[in-house]
PDB file of C-alpha atoms in Angstrom:
ATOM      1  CA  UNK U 222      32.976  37.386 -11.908  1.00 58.00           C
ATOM      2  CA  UNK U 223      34.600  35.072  -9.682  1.00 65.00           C
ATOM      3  CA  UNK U 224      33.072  31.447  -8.429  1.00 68.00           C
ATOM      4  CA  UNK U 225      31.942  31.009  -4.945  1.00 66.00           C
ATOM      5  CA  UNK U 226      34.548  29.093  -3.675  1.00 72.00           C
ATOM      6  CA  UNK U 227      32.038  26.942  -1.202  1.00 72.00           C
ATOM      7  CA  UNK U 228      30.582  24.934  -3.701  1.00 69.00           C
ATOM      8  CA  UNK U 229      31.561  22.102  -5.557  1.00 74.00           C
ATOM      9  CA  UNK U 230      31.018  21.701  -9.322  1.00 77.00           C
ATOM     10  CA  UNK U 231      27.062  20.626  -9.014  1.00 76.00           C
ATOM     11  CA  UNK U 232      26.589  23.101  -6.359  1.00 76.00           C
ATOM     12  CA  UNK U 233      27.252  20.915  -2.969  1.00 81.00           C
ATOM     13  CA  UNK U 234      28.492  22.843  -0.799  1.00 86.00           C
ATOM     14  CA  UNK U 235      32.182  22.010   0.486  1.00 80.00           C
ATOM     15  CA  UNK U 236      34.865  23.462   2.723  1.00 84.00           C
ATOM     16  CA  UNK U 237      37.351  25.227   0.736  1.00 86.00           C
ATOM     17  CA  UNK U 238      40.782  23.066   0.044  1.00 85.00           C
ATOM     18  CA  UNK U 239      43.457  25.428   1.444  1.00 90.00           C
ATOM     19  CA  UNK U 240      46.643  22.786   1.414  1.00 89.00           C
ATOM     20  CA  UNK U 241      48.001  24.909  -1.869  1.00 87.00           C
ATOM     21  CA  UNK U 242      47.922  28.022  -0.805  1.00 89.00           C
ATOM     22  CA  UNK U 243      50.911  30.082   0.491  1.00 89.00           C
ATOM     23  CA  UNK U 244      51.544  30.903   4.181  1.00 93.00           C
ATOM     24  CA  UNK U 245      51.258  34.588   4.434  1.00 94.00           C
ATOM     25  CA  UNK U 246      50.289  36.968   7.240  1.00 96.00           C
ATOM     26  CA  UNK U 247      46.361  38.102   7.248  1.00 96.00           C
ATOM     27  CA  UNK U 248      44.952  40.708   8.711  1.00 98.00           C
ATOM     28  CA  UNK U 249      41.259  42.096   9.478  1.00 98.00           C
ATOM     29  CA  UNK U 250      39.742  44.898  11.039  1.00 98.00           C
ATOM     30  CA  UNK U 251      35.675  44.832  11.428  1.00 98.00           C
ATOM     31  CA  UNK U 252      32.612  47.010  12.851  1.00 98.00           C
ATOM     32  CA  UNK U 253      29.477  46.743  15.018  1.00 98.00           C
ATOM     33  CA  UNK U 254      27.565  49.201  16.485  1.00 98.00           C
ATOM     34  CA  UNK U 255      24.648  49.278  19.403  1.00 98.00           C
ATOM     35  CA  UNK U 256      22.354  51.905  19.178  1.00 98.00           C
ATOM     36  CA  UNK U 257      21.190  53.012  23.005  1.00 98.00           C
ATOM     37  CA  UNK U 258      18.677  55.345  24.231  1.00 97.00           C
ATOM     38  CA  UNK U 259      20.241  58.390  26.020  1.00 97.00           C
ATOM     39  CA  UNK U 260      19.809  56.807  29.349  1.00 96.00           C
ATOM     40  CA  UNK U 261      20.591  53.581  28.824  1.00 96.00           C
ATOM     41  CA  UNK U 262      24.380  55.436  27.413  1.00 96.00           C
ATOM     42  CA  UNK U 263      23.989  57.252  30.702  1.00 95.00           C
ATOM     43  CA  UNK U 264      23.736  54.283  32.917  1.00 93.00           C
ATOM     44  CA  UNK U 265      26.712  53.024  31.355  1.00 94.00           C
ATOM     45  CA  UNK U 266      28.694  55.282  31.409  1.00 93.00           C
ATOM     46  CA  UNK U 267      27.876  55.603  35.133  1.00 91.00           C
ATOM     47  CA  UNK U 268      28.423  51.727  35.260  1.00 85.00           C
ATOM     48  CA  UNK U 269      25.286  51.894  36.638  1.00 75.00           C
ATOM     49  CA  UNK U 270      24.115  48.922  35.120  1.00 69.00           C
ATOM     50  CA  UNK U 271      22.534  45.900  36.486  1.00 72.00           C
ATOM     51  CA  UNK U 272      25.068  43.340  35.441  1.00 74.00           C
ATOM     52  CA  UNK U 273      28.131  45.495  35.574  1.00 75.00           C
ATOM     53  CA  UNK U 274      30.893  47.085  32.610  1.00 91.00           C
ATOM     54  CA  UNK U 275      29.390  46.066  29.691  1.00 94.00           C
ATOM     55  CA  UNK U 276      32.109  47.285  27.682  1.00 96.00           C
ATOM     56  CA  UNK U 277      35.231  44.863  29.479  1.00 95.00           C
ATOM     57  CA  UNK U 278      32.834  42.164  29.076  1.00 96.00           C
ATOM     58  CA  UNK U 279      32.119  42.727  25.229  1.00 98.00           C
ATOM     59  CA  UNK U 280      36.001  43.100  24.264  1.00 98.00           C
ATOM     60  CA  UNK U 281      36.620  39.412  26.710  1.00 98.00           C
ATOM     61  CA  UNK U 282      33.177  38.129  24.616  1.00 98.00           C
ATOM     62  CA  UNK U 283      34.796  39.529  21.645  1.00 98.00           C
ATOM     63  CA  UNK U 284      38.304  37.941  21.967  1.00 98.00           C
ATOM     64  CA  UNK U 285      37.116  34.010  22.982  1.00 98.00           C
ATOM     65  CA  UNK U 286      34.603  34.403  20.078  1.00 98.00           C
ATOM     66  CA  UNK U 287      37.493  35.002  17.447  1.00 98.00           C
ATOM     67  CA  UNK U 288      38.894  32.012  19.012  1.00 98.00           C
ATOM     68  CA  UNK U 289      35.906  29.477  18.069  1.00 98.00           C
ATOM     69  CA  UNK U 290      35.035  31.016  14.780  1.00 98.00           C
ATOM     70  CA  UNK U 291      35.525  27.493  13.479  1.00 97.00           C
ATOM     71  CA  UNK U 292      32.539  26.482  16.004  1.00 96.00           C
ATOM     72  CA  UNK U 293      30.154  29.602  14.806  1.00 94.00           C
ATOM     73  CA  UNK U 294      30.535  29.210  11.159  1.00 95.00           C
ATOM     74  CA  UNK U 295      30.907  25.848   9.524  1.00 93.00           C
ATOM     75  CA  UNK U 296      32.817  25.996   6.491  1.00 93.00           C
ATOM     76  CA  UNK U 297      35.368  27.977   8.636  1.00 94.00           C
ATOM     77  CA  UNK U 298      38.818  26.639   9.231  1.00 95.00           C
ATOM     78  CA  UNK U 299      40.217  27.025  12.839  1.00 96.00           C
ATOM     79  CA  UNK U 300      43.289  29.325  12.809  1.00 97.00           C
ATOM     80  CA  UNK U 301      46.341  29.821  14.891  1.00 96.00           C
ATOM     81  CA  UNK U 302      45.289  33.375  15.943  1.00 98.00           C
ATOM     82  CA  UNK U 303      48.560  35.587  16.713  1.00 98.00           C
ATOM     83  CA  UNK U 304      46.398  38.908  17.653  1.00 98.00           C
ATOM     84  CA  UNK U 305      43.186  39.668  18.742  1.00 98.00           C
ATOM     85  CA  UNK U 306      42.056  43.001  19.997  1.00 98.00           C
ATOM     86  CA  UNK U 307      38.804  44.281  20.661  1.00 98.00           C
ATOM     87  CA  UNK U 308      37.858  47.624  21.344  1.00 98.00           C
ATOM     88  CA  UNK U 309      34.549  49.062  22.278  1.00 98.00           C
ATOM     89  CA  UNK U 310      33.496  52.682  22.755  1.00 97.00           C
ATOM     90  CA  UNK U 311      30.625  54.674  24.407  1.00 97.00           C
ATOM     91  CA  UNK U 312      29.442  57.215  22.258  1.00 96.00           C
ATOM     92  CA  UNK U 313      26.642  59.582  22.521  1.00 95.00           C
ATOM     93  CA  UNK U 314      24.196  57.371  20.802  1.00 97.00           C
ATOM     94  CA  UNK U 315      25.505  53.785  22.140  1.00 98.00           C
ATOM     95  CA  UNK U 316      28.900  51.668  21.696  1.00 98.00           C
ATOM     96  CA  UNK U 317      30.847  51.415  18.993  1.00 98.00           C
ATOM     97  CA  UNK U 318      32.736  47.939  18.450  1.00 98.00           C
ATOM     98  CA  UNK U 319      35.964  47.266  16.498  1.00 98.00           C
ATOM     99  CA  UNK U 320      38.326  44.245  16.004  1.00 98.00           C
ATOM    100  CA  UNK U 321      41.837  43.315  14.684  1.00 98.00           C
ATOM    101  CA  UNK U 322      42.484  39.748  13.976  1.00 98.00           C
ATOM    102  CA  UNK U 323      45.707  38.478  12.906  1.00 98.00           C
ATOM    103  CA  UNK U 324      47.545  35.239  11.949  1.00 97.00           C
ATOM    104  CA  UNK U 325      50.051  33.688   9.523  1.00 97.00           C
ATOM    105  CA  UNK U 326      47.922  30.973   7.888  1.00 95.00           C
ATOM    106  CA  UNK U 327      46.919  29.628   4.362  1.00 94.00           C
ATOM    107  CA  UNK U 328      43.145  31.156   4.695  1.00 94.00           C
ATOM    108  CA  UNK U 329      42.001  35.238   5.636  1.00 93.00           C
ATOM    109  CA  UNK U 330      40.991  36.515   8.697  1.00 97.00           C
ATOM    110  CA  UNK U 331      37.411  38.206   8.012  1.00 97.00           C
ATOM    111  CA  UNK U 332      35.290  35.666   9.899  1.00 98.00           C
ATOM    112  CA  UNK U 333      37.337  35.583  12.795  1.00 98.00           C
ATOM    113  CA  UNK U 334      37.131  40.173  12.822  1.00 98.00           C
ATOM    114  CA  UNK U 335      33.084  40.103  12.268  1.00 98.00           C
ATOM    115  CA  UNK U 336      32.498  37.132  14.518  1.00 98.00           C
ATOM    116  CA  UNK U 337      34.019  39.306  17.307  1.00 98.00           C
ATOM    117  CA  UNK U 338      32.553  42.313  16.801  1.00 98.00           C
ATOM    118  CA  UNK U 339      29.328  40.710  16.771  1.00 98.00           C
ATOM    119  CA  UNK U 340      29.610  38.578  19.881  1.00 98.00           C
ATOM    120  CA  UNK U 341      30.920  41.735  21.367  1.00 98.00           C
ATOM    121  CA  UNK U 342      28.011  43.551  20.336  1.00 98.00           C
ATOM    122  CA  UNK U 343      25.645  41.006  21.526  1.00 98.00           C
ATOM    123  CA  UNK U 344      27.196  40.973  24.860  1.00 98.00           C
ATOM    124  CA  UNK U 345      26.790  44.567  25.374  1.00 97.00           C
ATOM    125  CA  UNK U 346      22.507  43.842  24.463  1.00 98.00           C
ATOM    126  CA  UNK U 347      22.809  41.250  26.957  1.00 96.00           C
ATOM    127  CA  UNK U 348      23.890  42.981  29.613  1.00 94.00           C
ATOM    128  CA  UNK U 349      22.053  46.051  28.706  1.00 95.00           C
ATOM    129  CA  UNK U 350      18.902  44.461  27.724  1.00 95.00           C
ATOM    130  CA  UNK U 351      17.336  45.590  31.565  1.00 93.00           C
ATOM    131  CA  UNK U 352      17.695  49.129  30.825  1.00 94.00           C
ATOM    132  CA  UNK U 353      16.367  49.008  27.394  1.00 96.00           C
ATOM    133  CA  UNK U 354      15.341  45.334  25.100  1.00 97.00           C
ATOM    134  CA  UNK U 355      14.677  47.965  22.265  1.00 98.00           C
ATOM    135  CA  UNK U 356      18.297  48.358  21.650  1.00 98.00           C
ATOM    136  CA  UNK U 357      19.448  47.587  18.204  1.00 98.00           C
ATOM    137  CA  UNK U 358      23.034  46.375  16.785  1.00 98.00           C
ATOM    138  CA  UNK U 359      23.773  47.880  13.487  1.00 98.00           C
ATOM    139  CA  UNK U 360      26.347  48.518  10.852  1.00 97.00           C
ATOM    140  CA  UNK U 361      27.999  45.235  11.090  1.00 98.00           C
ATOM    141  CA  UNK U 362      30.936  45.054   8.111  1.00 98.00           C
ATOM    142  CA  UNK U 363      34.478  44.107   7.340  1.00 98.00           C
ATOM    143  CA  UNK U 364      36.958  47.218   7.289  1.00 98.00           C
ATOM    144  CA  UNK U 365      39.897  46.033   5.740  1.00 98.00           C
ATOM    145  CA  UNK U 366      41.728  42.917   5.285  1.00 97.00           C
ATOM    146  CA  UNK U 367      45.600  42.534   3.980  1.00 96.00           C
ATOM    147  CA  UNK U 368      47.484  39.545   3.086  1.00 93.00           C
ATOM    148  CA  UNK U 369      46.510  36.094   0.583  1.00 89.00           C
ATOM    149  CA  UNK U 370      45.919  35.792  -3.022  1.00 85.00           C
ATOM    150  CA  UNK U 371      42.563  38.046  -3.067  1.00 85.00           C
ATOM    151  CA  UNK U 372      44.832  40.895  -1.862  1.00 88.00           C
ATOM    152  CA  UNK U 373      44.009  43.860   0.141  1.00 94.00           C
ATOM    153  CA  UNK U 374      40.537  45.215   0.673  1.00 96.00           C
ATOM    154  CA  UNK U 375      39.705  48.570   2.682  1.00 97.00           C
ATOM    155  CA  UNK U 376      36.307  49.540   3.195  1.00 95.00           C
ATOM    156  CA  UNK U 377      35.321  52.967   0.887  1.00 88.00           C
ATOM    157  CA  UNK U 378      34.421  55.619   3.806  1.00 66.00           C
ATOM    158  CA  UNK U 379      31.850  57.016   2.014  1.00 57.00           C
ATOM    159  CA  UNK U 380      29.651  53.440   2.408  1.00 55.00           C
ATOM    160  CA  UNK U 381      29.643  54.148   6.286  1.00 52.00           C
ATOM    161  CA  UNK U 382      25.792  55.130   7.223  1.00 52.00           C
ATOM    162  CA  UNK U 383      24.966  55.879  10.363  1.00 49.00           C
ATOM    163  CA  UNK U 384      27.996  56.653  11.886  1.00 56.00           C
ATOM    164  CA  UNK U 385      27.834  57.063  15.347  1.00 59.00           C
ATOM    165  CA  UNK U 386      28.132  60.495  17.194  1.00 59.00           C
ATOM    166  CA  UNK U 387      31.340  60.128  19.265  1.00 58.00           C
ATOM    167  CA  UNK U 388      30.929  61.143  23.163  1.00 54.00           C
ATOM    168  CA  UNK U 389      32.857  63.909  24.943  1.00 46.00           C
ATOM    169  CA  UNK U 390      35.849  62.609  25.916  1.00 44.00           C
ATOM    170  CA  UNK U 391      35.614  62.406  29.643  1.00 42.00           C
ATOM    171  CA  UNK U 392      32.268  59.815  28.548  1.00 42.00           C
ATOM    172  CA  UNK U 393      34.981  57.321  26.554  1.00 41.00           C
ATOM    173  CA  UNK U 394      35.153  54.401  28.312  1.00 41.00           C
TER     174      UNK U 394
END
């Protein structure tokens, strides 16, 4: 089993030294989900809601998040992000989140992917959380990642759970 690369030989904990590793291109793809009552999806998909389109606020939330992983998580090392994209879907049963972060550094990508699909998905409870404070923000994991030593990693589909129900296509947003 490999070590956990945050700790030091008498278990301090330490950011990782990254000055010998190769320059390669990393990318990661991650998932968040918010679970909505019927009418809560209603209202927004109306845009009915009190505090506008949650959804173009969650992928801008999303995107400056990714930026400042560094900030959120402290063992993190700030990147030179080349791509961040953010997407977020209304389905039947609430929105479904997704992000692709890129760069061409010495250290992965991962953080940077789950931090924005969580600050997305907080952003959509935020500005849903008048309709409905009971909503909940599930099925928050890492996809795939490509590029570094460690390799390539995609996500088995069979360890998906509650997957949501996609909306008819005219209620995409």
């Amino acid at each position: 089993m490999p070590k956990l690369s945050h700790y030091g030989k008498h278990g301090e904990v330490q950011m990782v030294d990254v000055s010998a590793k190769q320059v390669s291109t990393r990318t990661a793809k991650a998932h968040a989900f918010v679970k909505m009552k019927p009418r809560v999806v209603a209202a927004v998909r109306r845009l009915k809601n009190p505090k506008g389109n949650p959804l173009e606020i969650a992928r801008i939330a999303g995107i400056a998040a990714a930026k400042r992983t560094a900030e959120w998580i402290p063992l993190c090392h700030p990147l030179p992000l080349t791509r961040i994209d953010v997407t977020a879907t209304l389905c039947e049963n609430g929105v479904e989140l997704g992000s692709t972060v890129m760069a061409t550094a010495q250290t992965g990508v991962e953080m940077e992917a789950l931090v924005a699909v969580s600050a997305a998905a907080l952003t959509v409870y935020d500005m849903c959380k008048a309709l409905d404070k009971g909503m909940e923000i599930t099925d928050i994991y890492l996809v795939e990642k490509t590029g570094g030593k460690s390799g390539d990693f995609r996500r088995d589909q069979g360890l998906r759970k509650n997957l949501p129900r996609k909306a008819p296509r005219s209620a995409k947003r």
